[in-house]
Coordinates of C-alpha atoms in Angstrom, one line a residue:
M14 CA 20.3 -40.8 40.8
I15 CA 22.3 -41.9 37.6
H16 CA 23.2 -39.4 35.6
M17 CA 24.9 -41.8 32.5
I18 CA 26.4 -38.7 29.8
Q19 CA 27.7 -36.6 33.6
R20 CA 29.5 -39.9 34.5
A21 CA 30.9 -40.4 31.1
K22 CA 32.4 -36.9 31.6
D23 CA 33.5 -36.9 34.3
Q24 CA 35.4 -40.1 34.1
A25 CA 36.8 -39.0 30.7
A26 CA 38.1 -35.9 32.0
E27 CA 39.4 -37.3 35.2
L28 CA 41.1 -40.2 32.2
A29 CA 43.1 -37.2 30.6
M30 CA 43.9 -35.5 33.4
S31 CA 45.4 -38.7 35.1
A32 CA 47.5 -39.0 31.5
Y33 CA 48.4 -35.3 32.0
R34 CA 49.8 -35.7 35.5
K35 CA 51.4 -39.5 34.7
A36 CA 52.8 -37.1 31.2
V37 CA 54.3 -34.8 33.2
S38 CA 55.5 -37.4 35.6
D39 CA 57.8 -38.9 32.5
G40 CA 58.9 -35.3 31.1
V41 CA 56.9 -35.7 28.7
L42 CA 54.9 -32.2 29.3
P43 CA 55.9 -29.3 31.8
E44 CA 54.0 -28.8 34.6
A45 CA 51.2 -25.8 34.8
E46 CA 47.8 -25.0 36.6
I47 CA 45.2 -26.6 34.8
A48 CA 42.2 -27.2 37.2
K49 CA 40.2 -29.6 35.0
A50 CA 40.0 -31.0 31.5
P51 CA 36.6 -30.4 29.4
V52 CA 34.5 -32.9 27.9
E53 CA 31.4 -32.5 25.8
I54 CA 30.0 -34.5 23.3
P55 CA 31.2 -33.8 19.7
K56 CA 28.1 -32.6 17.0
D57 CA 29.5 -35.1 14.9
T58 CA 29.5 -38.5 16.6
K59 CA 31.8 -40.4 14.0
N60 CA 34.5 -39.7 15.3
G61 CA 33.6 -40.8 19.0
D62 CA 31.0 -40.3 21.8
F63 CA 32.6 -37.3 23.1
T64 CA 35.7 -35.2 23.3
T65 CA 38.0 -32.8 25.9
T66 CA 39.8 -30.0 24.0
F67 CA 42.6 -30.2 27.3
A68 CA 45.5 -30.8 24.5
L69 CA 43.5 -26.5 22.7
A70 CA 43.1 -25.3 26.4
A71 CA 46.1 -26.5 27.4
S72 CA 48.3 -25.0 24.6
K73 CA 49.5 -21.9 25.9
A74 CA 50.2 -22.5 29.3
L75 CA 52.2 -26.0 27.7
H76 CA 53.6 -23.9 25.6
Q77 CA 53.3 -27.2 22.9
P78 CA 51.4 -27.4 19.7
P79 CA 47.8 -29.1 21.2
R80 CA 48.6 -31.9 18.6
T81 CA 51.7 -32.9 20.4
I82 CA 49.9 -32.3 24.4
A83 CA 47.5 -35.1 22.9
Q84 CA 49.7 -37.7 21.7
A85 CA 51.0 -37.6 25.1
L86 CA 48.2 -37.9 26.2
L87 CA 47.0 -41.1 24.4
E88 CA 49.9 -42.4 24.9
R89 CA 49.0 -42.8 29.0
L90 CA 45.5 -43.0 29.2
A91 CA 44.5 -46.0 30.9
L92 CA 41.4 -47.3 29.4
E93 CA 41.1 -50.6 30.9
G94 CA 38.3 -50.6 33.5
S95 CA 36.9 -47.6 32.6
Y96 CA 33.8 -47.0 30.0
F97 CA 35.4 -46.1 27.0
D98 CA 37.1 -48.7 24.9
S99 CA 39.0 -46.8 22.9
A100 CA 40.7 -43.5 21.7
E101 CA 42.2 -41.1 19.2
I102 CA 43.4 -37.6 18.0
A103 CA 41.4 -35.5 15.8
G104 CA 41.4 -32.4 13.8
P105 CA 43.8 -29.5 15.5
G106 CA 44.1 -31.7 18.8
F107 CA 40.9 -32.9 19.7
L108 CA 40.9 -36.1 21.9
N109 CA 38.5 -38.6 20.9
F110 CA 37.0 -41.1 23.1
R111 CA 34.4 -44.6 22.1
L112 CA 32.0 -45.0 24.2
G113 CA 32.3 -49.7 25.4
K114 CA 29.6 -52.0 26.5
A115 CA 29.9 -51.3 30.3
W116 CA 28.3 -47.9 29.2
F117 CA 25.8 -49.3 27.8
R118 CA 24.9 -51.5 30.4
D119 CA 24.7 -49.0 32.7
V120 CA 22.3 -47.5 30.8
L121 CA 20.0 -49.7 30.9
S122 CA 20.9 -50.4 34.5
A123 CA 19.7 -47.1 35.6
V124 CA 16.3 -46.3 33.6
E125 CA 16.0 -50.8 35.3
S126 CA 16.8 -49.7 38.2
E127 CA 16.3 -46.1 39.1
G128 CA 12.3 -46.5 37.9
G129 CA 10.1 -43.6 38.0
E130 CA 12.6 -41.9 39.6
Y131 CA 14.8 -42.1 36.3
G132 CA 16.5 -38.6 34.9
T133 CA 15.4 -37.0 38.0
C134 CA 18.5 -35.5 40.3
D135 CA 19.2 -33.2 43.1
D136 CA 20.1 -30.0 41.6
L137 CA 17.4 -28.6 43.2
K138 CA 17.2 -29.9 46.8
G139 CA 16.6 -28.0 49.3
Q140 CA 15.4 -24.5 46.7
K141 CA 11.7 -23.9 47.6
I142 CA 10.3 -23.0 44.8
M143 CA 6.7 -21.0 44.0
V144 CA 5.3 -20.8 40.2
E145 CA 2.0 -19.1 39.9
F146 CA 0.5 -19.7 36.1
V147 CA -2.7 -18.6 34.8
S148 CA -4.2 -16.4 37.8
A149 CA -6.7 -14.9 35.5
N150 CA -9.2 -11.9 35.8
P151 CA -12.1 -14.3 37.1
T152 CA -14.9 -12.3 35.3
G153 CA -14.9 -14.4 32.1
P154 CA -13.5 -17.6 30.4
M155 CA -10.7 -18.9 30.5
H156 CA -9.3 -18.4 26.9
M157 CA -6.0 -19.3 24.3
G158 CA -3.4 -17.7 26.0
N159 CA -4.4 -19.3 29.3
A160 CA -4.4 -22.5 27.9
R161 CA -0.9 -21.6 27.2
G162 CA 0.4 -20.6 30.4
G163 CA -1.4 -23.2 32.2
V164 CA -0.2 -25.9 31.0
L165 CA 3.7 -24.7 30.3
G166 CA 3.4 -23.9 34.5
D167 CA 2.6 -27.5 35.2
T168 CA 5.2 -28.6 33.1
L169 CA 8.1 -26.2 34.2
A170 CA 6.8 -27.2 38.0
S171 CA 6.9 -30.8 37.5
V172 CA 10.0 -30.8 35.6
L173 CA 11.6 -28.8 39.3
S174 CA 10.0 -30.9 41.4
A175 CA 12.2 -33.5 39.1
C176 CA 15.3 -31.3 39.7
G177 CA 14.7 -31.9 43.6
A178 CA 12.8 -28.2 44.2
D179 CA 10.2 -27.8 46.8
V180 CA 7.4 -27.2 44.2
S181 CA 4.1 -25.5 45.5
R182 CA 2.1 -23.9 42.3
E183 CA -0.2 -21.0 42.6
F184 CA -3.4 -18.8 41.1
Y185 CA -3.8 -15.8 42.7
V186 CA -7.0 -14.5 42.2
N187 CA -7.8 -10.9 41.5
D188 CA -11.2 -10.6 43.6
A189 CA -10.6 -7.3 44.4
G190 CA -10.2 -3.7 42.5
H191 CA -10.8 -2.3 39.0
Q192 CA -11.8 -4.7 37.3
I193 CA -13.6 -6.1 39.9
D194 CA -15.5 -3.1 39.9
K195 CA -16.1 -2.8 36.0
F196 CA -17.7 -6.8 36.3
A197 CA -20.1 -5.4 38.5
Q198 CA -21.1 -2.8 37.0
S199 CA -21.3 -4.7 33.8
I200 CA -23.5 -7.6 35.5
E201 CA -25.7 -4.5 37.2
A202 CA -26.2 -3.2 33.6
R203 CA -27.8 -6.6 32.3
Y204 CA -29.7 -7.2 35.4
L205 CA -31.7 -3.8 34.7
Q206 CA -32.3 -4.4 31.4
L207 CA -33.6 -7.7 32.0
I208 CA -36.4 -5.6 34.5
Q209 CA -36.2 -2.7 32.5
G210 CA -35.8 -3.3 29.7
E211 CA -32.7 -2.7 27.4
D212 CA -33.4 0.2 26.4
A213 CA -34.0 1.8 29.5
V214 CA -30.4 0.9 31.0
P215 CA -27.5 2.0 29.0
F216 CA -24.4 -0.4 29.8
P217 CA -20.3 1.2 30.6
E218 CA -18.7 1.8 27.5
D219 CA -15.6 -0.7 28.8
G220 CA -18.1 -3.5 30.5
Y221 CA -17.5 -6.5 29.5
Q222 CA -19.4 -7.5 26.0
G223 CA -19.8 -11.1 26.6
E224 CA -22.2 -13.6 26.6
D225 CA -21.9 -15.0 30.3
I226 CA -22.2 -11.7 31.9
R227 CA -25.5 -12.1 30.5
D228 CA -26.5 -15.6 31.7
L229 CA -24.4 -14.2 35.2
A230 CA -27.6 -11.7 34.8
A231 CA -30.2 -13.7 34.1
A232 CA -29.1 -16.6 36.8
Y233 CA -29.5 -13.9 39.5
R234 CA -33.1 -13.4 38.4
A235 CA -33.6 -16.4 37.8
Q236 CA -32.4 -17.4 41.3
H237 CA -33.4 -14.4 43.3
G238 CA -36.1 -12.4 42.3
D239 CA -36.6 -8.4 40.7
A240 CA -35.6 -6.9 44.5
L241 CA -32.5 -6.3 43.8
A242 CA -32.8 -3.8 42.1
Q243 CA -34.4 -1.4 44.2
A244 CA -31.3 -1.8 46.0
D245 CA -28.6 0.9 46.7
V246 CA -26.4 1.1 44.0
E247 CA -23.9 -0.2 46.2
Q248 CA -25.2 -2.9 47.8
R249 CA -26.6 -4.4 44.5
R250 CA -22.9 -4.1 42.1
D251 CA -20.8 -5.9 45.9
T252 CA -24.0 -8.3 45.5
L253 CA -23.6 -8.5 42.0
A254 CA -20.1 -9.3 42.1
Q255 CA -20.0 -11.8 44.9
F256 CA -22.9 -13.8 43.2
G257 CA -20.5 -13.6 40.0
L258 CA -17.3 -14.8 41.6
D259 CA -19.3 -17.6 42.9
M260 CA -20.5 -19.0 39.8
N261 CA -17.3 -18.2 38.0
L262 CA -14.9 -19.4 40.0
P263 CA -15.9 -22.8 41.1
K264 CA -16.3 -22.8 36.7
M265 CA -12.5 -21.8 36.2
K266 CA -11.1 -24.9 38.6
T267 CA -13.5 -27.4 36.7
D268 CA -12.2 -26.2 34.4
L269 CA -7.9 -26.4 35.2
Q270 CA -8.9 -29.5 36.8
R271 CA -10.4 -30.5 33.5
Y272 CA -7.0 -30.1 31.7
K273 CA -5.3 -31.9 34.6
I274 CA -3.8 -29.1 36.4
N275 CA -4.5 -28.7 40.3
Y276 CA -3.0 -26.3 42.5
D277 CA -1.8 -25.7 45.7
E278 CA -2.8 -22.6 46.7
W279 CA -4.9 -20.3 45.0
F280 CA -4.5 -16.8 47.3
Y281 CA -7.2 -14.0 47.1
E282 CA -6.1 -10.6 46.1
S283 CA -9.1 -9.3 48.6
T284 CA -7.3 -11.4 51.5
L285 CA -4.3 -9.1 51.3
H286 CA -6.7 -5.6 51.1
E287 CA -8.7 -7.0 54.5
S288 CA -6.0 -8.1 56.6
G289 CA -4.1 -4.8 55.3
Y290 CA -0.8 -5.8 54.2
V291 CA -1.4 -3.7 51.5
A292 CA -1.1 -0.9 53.0
E293 CA 1.5 -2.4 55.1
T294 CA 4.1 -2.8 52.1
V295 CA 3.1 0.7 50.8
D296 CA 4.4 1.8 54.1
K297 CA 7.0 0.2 54.5
L298 CA 7.7 1.9 50.7
T299 CA 7.5 5.0 52.5
E300 CA 9.5 4.3 55.6
A301 CA 12.6 3.7 53.2
G302 CA 12.4 6.9 51.6
F303 CA 10.8 5.0 48.0
T304 CA 8.3 7.6 48.0
Y305 CA 6.5 10.5 47.4
E306 CA 3.4 12.7 47.0
K307 CA 1.9 14.2 44.2
D308 CA -1.9 16.1 43.3
G309 CA -3.0 13.4 46.8
A310 CA -1.9 10.9 45.3
L311 CA 0.9 8.3 46.4
W312 CA 3.8 8.0 43.9
L313 CA 6.3 5.4 44.1
K314 CA 10.0 6.5 42.8
T315 CA 10.1 3.8 40.0
A316 CA 12.0 5.6 37.6
E317 CA 14.9 6.4 40.7
I318 CA 15.0 2.1 41.9
L319 CA 15.8 0.7 38.3
A320 CA 18.1 3.7 37.3
A321 CA 19.6 2.8 39.9
N322 CA 19.3 -1.1 38.8
L323 CA 20.6 -0.5 35.6
R324 CA 23.4 1.8 36.9
K325 CA 24.3 -1.4 39.2
A326 CA 24.1 -3.4 35.1
G327 CA 26.8 -1.0 33.4
K328 CA 24.2 1.1 32.1
K329 CA 26.0 4.6 31.6
E330 CA 23.8 8.2 32.0
A331 CA 23.4 8.4 28.7
E332 CA 21.0 5.3 27.7
I333 CA 19.5 5.9 31.1
E334 CA 18.2 9.0 30.3
K335 CA 17.0 7.8 26.7
L336 CA 14.5 4.9 28.1
D337 CA 12.5 8.5 30.1
L338 CA 11.6 6.1 32.9
K339 CA 8.0 6.8 35.2
D340 CA 6.9 6.6 38.6
D341 CA 3.8 5.0 39.4
V342 CA 1.0 5.9 41.7
L343 CA 0.1 3.4 44.5
R344 CA -2.7 5.1 46.4
R345 CA -4.8 7.0 44.2
A346 CA -6.4 9.9 45.8
N347 CA -9.1 8.5 46.3
G348 CA -7.2 6.3 49.1
F349 CA -8.3 3.6 47.0
Y350 CA -4.3 1.6 46.0
T351 CA -3.9 1.1 43.0
Y352 CA -3.2 -3.0 40.9
F353 CA 0.7 -2.4 41.1
A354 CA 0.6 -2.1 45.0
A355 CA -1.4 -4.6 46.1
D356 CA 0.9 -7.3 43.2
I357 CA 4.0 -6.3 45.2
A358 CA 2.1 -7.4 48.2
Y359 CA 1.5 -10.0 47.1
H360 CA 5.3 -10.3 46.1
R361 CA 6.3 -9.8 49.7
N362 CA 4.0 -12.3 50.7
K363 CA 5.7 -14.8 48.5
F364 CA 8.9 -14.1 49.8
A365 CA 8.5 -12.1 54.0
V366 CA 5.8 -14.6 54.7
R367 CA 6.1 -17.9 53.1
G368 CA 9.6 -17.8 52.7
F369 CA 10.0 -19.4 49.2
D370 CA 13.2 -18.9 47.7
K371 CA 13.0 -18.6 44.3
V372 CA 9.7 -17.6 42.8
I373 CA 8.3 -18.3 39.0
N374 CA 5.8 -16.3 37.2
I375 CA 4.4 -17.2 33.7
W376 CA 3.1 -14.1 32.0
G377 CA 1.5 -12.6 28.7
A378 CA 3.6 -10.8 26.8
D379 CA 2.0 -7.8 27.0
H380 CA 3.2 -7.4 30.4
H381 CA 6.7 -7.4 30.0
G382 CA 6.8 -3.8 31.2
H383 CA 5.2 -4.7 34.4
V384 CA 8.7 -6.9 35.1
A385 CA 11.4 -5.0 35.6
R386 CA 8.7 -2.4 37.9
L387 CA 8.1 -4.9 39.9
K388 CA 11.5 -6.3 40.4
G389 CA 12.7 -2.9 41.8
A390 CA 10.2 -2.3 43.7
L391 CA 11.0 -5.8 45.9
D392 CA 14.6 -4.6 46.5
A393 CA 13.3 -1.2 46.9
L394 CA 12.3 -3.6 49.9
G395 CA 14.9 -5.7 50.2
L396 CA 13.5 -8.8 49.2
N397 CA 16.4 -8.7 46.3
G398 CA 13.6 -9.2 43.9
S399 CA 16.3 -8.8 41.3
E400 CA 18.2 -12.7 41.8
K401 CA 14.6 -14.1 43.2
L402 CA 11.8 -13.2 41.4
D403 CA 11.9 -14.4 37.9
I404 CA 8.7 -14.2 34.7
V405 CA 8.5 -16.4 31.7
L406 CA 7.3 -14.7 28.9
M407 CA 5.2 -16.0 26.4
Q408 CA 4.4 -14.7 23.2
L409 CA 0.7 -15.0 21.4
V410 CA -1.6 -17.7 19.8
K411 CA -2.5 -18.4 16.8
L412 CA -5.6 -20.6 16.8
L413 CA -6.4 -22.4 13.2
R414 CA -8.3 -24.5 11.9
D415 CA -8.3 -26.6 7.9
G416 CA -5.4 -23.4 7.8
E417 CA -7.7 -20.6 8.8
A418 CA -7.1 -17.8 11.2
V419 CA -10.2 -18.3 13.8
R420 CA -10.2 -14.7 14.8
M421 CA -10.6 -14.0 19.1
S422 CA -12.5 -10.9 20.8
K423 CA -13.2 -11.8 24.6
R424 CA -15.0 -8.3 24.2
T425 CA -17.2 -9.5 21.9
G426 CA -18.0 -12.5 23.3
K427 CA -16.6 -15.0 20.2
A428 CA -13.2 -16.2 21.8
I429 CA -12.8 -19.2 22.1
S430 CA -12.0 -20.2 25.6
L431 CA -10.4 -22.8 27.3
S432 CA -13.2 -24.6 27.8
D433 CA -14.5 -25.0 24.2
L434 CA -11.0 -25.9 23.1
L435 CA -11.4 -29.0 25.4
D436 CA -15.3 -30.0 24.1
E437 CA -13.0 -29.7 20.0
V438 CA -9.3 -31.3 21.1
P439 CA -8.5 -34.3 23.6
V440 CA -7.3 -32.3 26.8
D441 CA -3.9 -34.3 26.1
A442 CA -3.4 -33.0 22.7
A443 CA -4.1 -29.4 24.3
R444 CA -1.8 -29.8 27.1
W445 CA 1.0 -31.6 24.4
F446 CA 1.0 -28.7 22.2
F447 CA 1.2 -25.8 24.0
N448 CA 4.1 -27.0 26.1
S449 CA 6.1 -25.3 22.9
K450 CA 8.6 -22.8 23.5
P451 CA 7.6 -19.8 25.8
D452 CA 9.3 -17.3 24.0
T453 CA 8.0 -18.2 20.3
Q454 CA 4.7 -17.0 18.9
M455 CA 2.7 -20.4 18.0
E456 CA 0.2 -21.3 16.0
F457 CA -2.4 -23.8 17.3
D458 CA -3.5 -26.1 14.5
L459 CA -6.8 -28.3 15.5
G460 CA -6.8 -29.5 12.7
L461 CA -3.4 -32.0 13.1
A462 CA -3.4 -32.4 17.4
V463 CA -6.7 -34.6 15.8
R464 CA -5.1 -36.6 13.6
E465 CA -3.7 -40.1 14.2
D466 CA -0.9 -40.1 11.5
S467 CA 3.1 -39.2 12.7
E468 CA 2.2 -35.8 11.3
N469 CA 1.0 -35.1 14.7
P470 CA 3.8 -35.4 16.8
L471 CA 2.3 -36.5 20.1
Y472 CA 0.5 -39.0 18.1
Y473 CA 3.8 -39.9 16.9
V474 CA 5.5 -40.6 20.1
E475 CA 2.5 -42.1 22.2
Y476 CA 2.3 -44.8 18.8
A477 CA 5.9 -45.1 19.5
H478 CA 5.1 -46.4 23.3
A479 CA 2.0 -48.3 22.3
R480 CA 4.1 -50.7 20.2
I481 CA 6.2 -51.1 21.8
C482 CA 3.7 -52.2 24.5
S483 CA 2.0 -54.6 22.2
L484 CA 4.9 -55.9 21.2
L485 CA 6.5 -56.6 24.6
R486 CA 2.0 -58.1 24.9
A487 CA 3.1 -60.7 22.5
M488 CA 6.4 -61.4 23.2
E489 CA 5.4 -62.8 26.8
G490 CA 3.0 -64.1 24.4
E491 CA 5.6 -66.4 23.6
G492 CA 7.4 -66.7 26.7
L493 CA 9.8 -64.4 26.2
R494 CA 10.1 -62.0 29.1
V495 CA 12.0 -59.1 29.2
P496 CA 15.6 -59.4 31.5
A497 CA 17.5 -57.8 33.8
A498 CA 20.1 -55.5 32.3
A499 CA 22.7 -57.6 33.9
E500 CA 21.9 -60.8 32.3
I501 CA 22.0 -59.6 28.5
D502 CA 24.7 -60.0 26.1
M503 CA 26.1 -56.2 25.9
T504 CA 27.5 -57.4 22.1
Q505 CA 24.0 -58.0 20.6
V506 CA 23.6 -54.5 21.1
N507 CA 26.8 -53.1 18.5
G508 CA 25.0 -52.0 15.9
E509 CA 24.1 -47.5 14.7
T510 CA 20.6 -47.9 15.9
E511 CA 20.8 -49.9 18.8
Q512 CA 23.3 -47.5 19.8
A513 CA 21.8 -44.9 19.5
L514 CA 18.3 -45.9 21.0
V515 CA 20.6 -46.2 24.3
K516 CA 22.5 -42.8 23.8
Q517 CA 19.0 -40.8 23.4
L518 CA 17.9 -42.6 26.5
A519 CA 20.8 -41.7 28.8
Q520 CA 19.8 -38.4 27.3
F521 CA 16.9 -38.2 29.2
C522 CA 18.9 -36.3 32.3
E523 CA 20.6 -34.0 30.9
I524 CA 16.7 -33.0 29.2
I525 CA 15.5 -32.1 32.3
R526 CA 18.4 -30.4 33.9
I527 CA 18.4 -28.1 31.1
A528 CA 14.0 -27.7 31.1
A529 CA 14.3 -26.7 34.8
R530 CA 18.0 -24.6 34.2
D531 CA 16.6 -22.8 31.5
Y532 CA 12.5 -22.4 32.5
D533 CA 11.8 -23.8 28.8
P534 CA 9.7 -27.4 29.8
S535 CA 9.2 -27.8 25.6
F536 CA 12.5 -29.5 25.7
I537 CA 11.2 -32.7 27.2
N538 CA 7.9 -32.7 23.5
R539 CA 11.4 -32.0 21.4
Y540 CA 13.2 -35.2 23.5
L541 CA 10.1 -37.5 23.2
Q542 CA 9.6 -36.4 19.6
E543 CA 13.8 -37.5 19.3
L544 CA 13.3 -40.7 21.6
A545 CA 10.0 -42.0 19.4
G546 CA 11.9 -41.5 16.1
C547 CA 14.9 -43.5 17.2
F548 CA 12.4 -46.5 18.7
H549 CA 10.9 -46.8 15.3
R550 CA 14.2 -46.4 13.4
F551 CA 15.6 -49.3 15.7
Y552 CA 12.6 -51.4 15.6
T553 CA 12.7 -50.8 11.5
A554 CA 16.2 -51.8 11.4
C555 CA 16.1 -55.0 14.2
R556 CA 14.1 -58.4 15.1
I557 CA 13.2 -59.7 17.7
K558 CA 10.0 -61.9 16.3
G559 CA 11.9 -64.5 14.9
E560 CA 15.7 -63.6 16.6
P561 CA 18.2 -66.5 19.4
A562 CA 17.1 -65.4 22.3
D563 CA 20.2 -64.0 23.2
V564 CA 20.0 -61.5 20.4
A565 CA 15.6 -61.0 21.0
G566 CA 15.9 -60.3 24.8
A567 CA 18.9 -57.9 24.3
R568 CA 16.3 -56.1 22.1
L569 CA 14.2 -56.8 23.8
K570 CA 15.1 -54.4 26.9
L571 CA 16.0 -51.9 24.9
A572 CA 12.5 -52.3 24.1
D573 CA 11.3 -51.6 27.5
C574 CA 13.6 -49.3 28.8
T575 CA 12.2 -47.2 26.1
R576 CA 9.0 -47.8 27.1
A577 CA 9.8 -46.3 30.3
V578 CA 11.7 -43.7 29.3
L579 CA 8.3 -42.4 26.8
Q580 CA 6.2 -43.1 29.2
M581 CA 7.8 -40.5 32.1
G582 CA 7.9 -38.2 29.9
L583 CA 5.0 -37.9 29.0
R584 CA 4.0 -37.7 31.9
L585 CA 6.1 -34.4 33.1
I586 CA 3.8 -33.1 30.1
G587 CA 0.8 -34.4 31.9
V588 CA 0.0 -36.6 29.4
D589 CA -1.4 -40.5 29.7
A590 CA 1.0 -42.8 27.0
P591 CA -1.8 -45.8 26.2
E592 CA -0.7 -48.9 26.0
K593 CA -3.5 -49.4 23.0
M594 CA -3.5 -47.2 20.2

């Protein structure tokens, strides 16, 4: 796992520290406790490819002006055999390094030797991580929020895997509780209306109004007739709810597979209730002293738990009081457990039973208030939810067509479902556009998603890949193969556009790390657009066909490495890399 930018940073730091130790030995600089020379990539690389702020950071400890320190280091830098050709002082005491051809060659060698593993790392090796995403109620079609959460969760899982984690993708099926009761009552009303007439049977005020409910009722009647109308209410509702789930869940799985999402586990809420695990979890909270009874219901001391966590975080009592923290019901007076109780049990299962080191949930922003409560409940169980459970909150999706907002309403049955979207927009386009920064509201332009020009960022990236594939085929037809990195004359990779492209290839490793660290896989999209732009500029500025063999070979190798990284980046998002367009 070769990270060429990190190698250059480490080498620059060691060169600076070695120069400092030599300056101390020469009696030019005093000795002080200095652990490491900080190295970064400057915003403007015209003055150098890497810079160290050693002189500025050490000035106080060494009682010397930064430029004096920098000059002492510069005079003692041993660049021979390093990745750097030269160094110079800039500004108040920056020491800037310029990369040499050895580094550029090693970047291409890394892409060549690591193949499909290029860009990966082992930062998360040994960590068992679950990513739970979508987890839509199985009471109706999946909507735009599910579409966004689906690709964000799936791509985040891929990024975490690329950083060495043992990742499991999970869908939590809410097949129990209030929403299933409402689902059953909605199908029941439509079923009885088919038999007795629409005016004869009232529809529940808070029932699911969509056409899909009518379709389920009609499908049950077509298969089983009218006999269920004579059954007792509980049996009828149980039967219709199970029928609806049996119809909806396979459709959800099919839609998600069409969307290129495959889960390792479909976890059913009902199993938590049937096994007694919800009751056991609530009992453990009671044993720990975090519950109380009131009005016949059992309550969690949520306010007490959250206040304690806020105090640990440094919040003052006055600030905590302003939050007006509330407790939560775990078991209602009728003996039924709440959704919150089941959710606590579900997450306890993730940590206590299945042993995940980290759990990441992709939730809509409307669940913001649930985050601290759930983490606090896990803290109360001794499972360190504050540290081990992470929630990625994603903002809403605004769907546009021809610049006009497409209004969506689950209640009226006029929602644009995931299935509807994929009938209109290619799967790869949907995955690309929905893999946007989670914490910002996004606009999904249906027209832009199907455009075949550079305004469409996916087309722009895919075209770069296809263009390179076409170039490789043409050159192969003329007898020019892609050389190995070791065979390249690196003096031919010395132009601004060539070096900019190699630097961009080297950034892939860092981008994957950042995407995993920030739980933001949209870094991959932005990187690929920048890489495609670097390639298009290189291709415009640097001829290949008709050039001398050493020049053409070096440039062809650079193009082929770009093709490989474009393909790997697109694969992380779950998007194909076409060879022809």
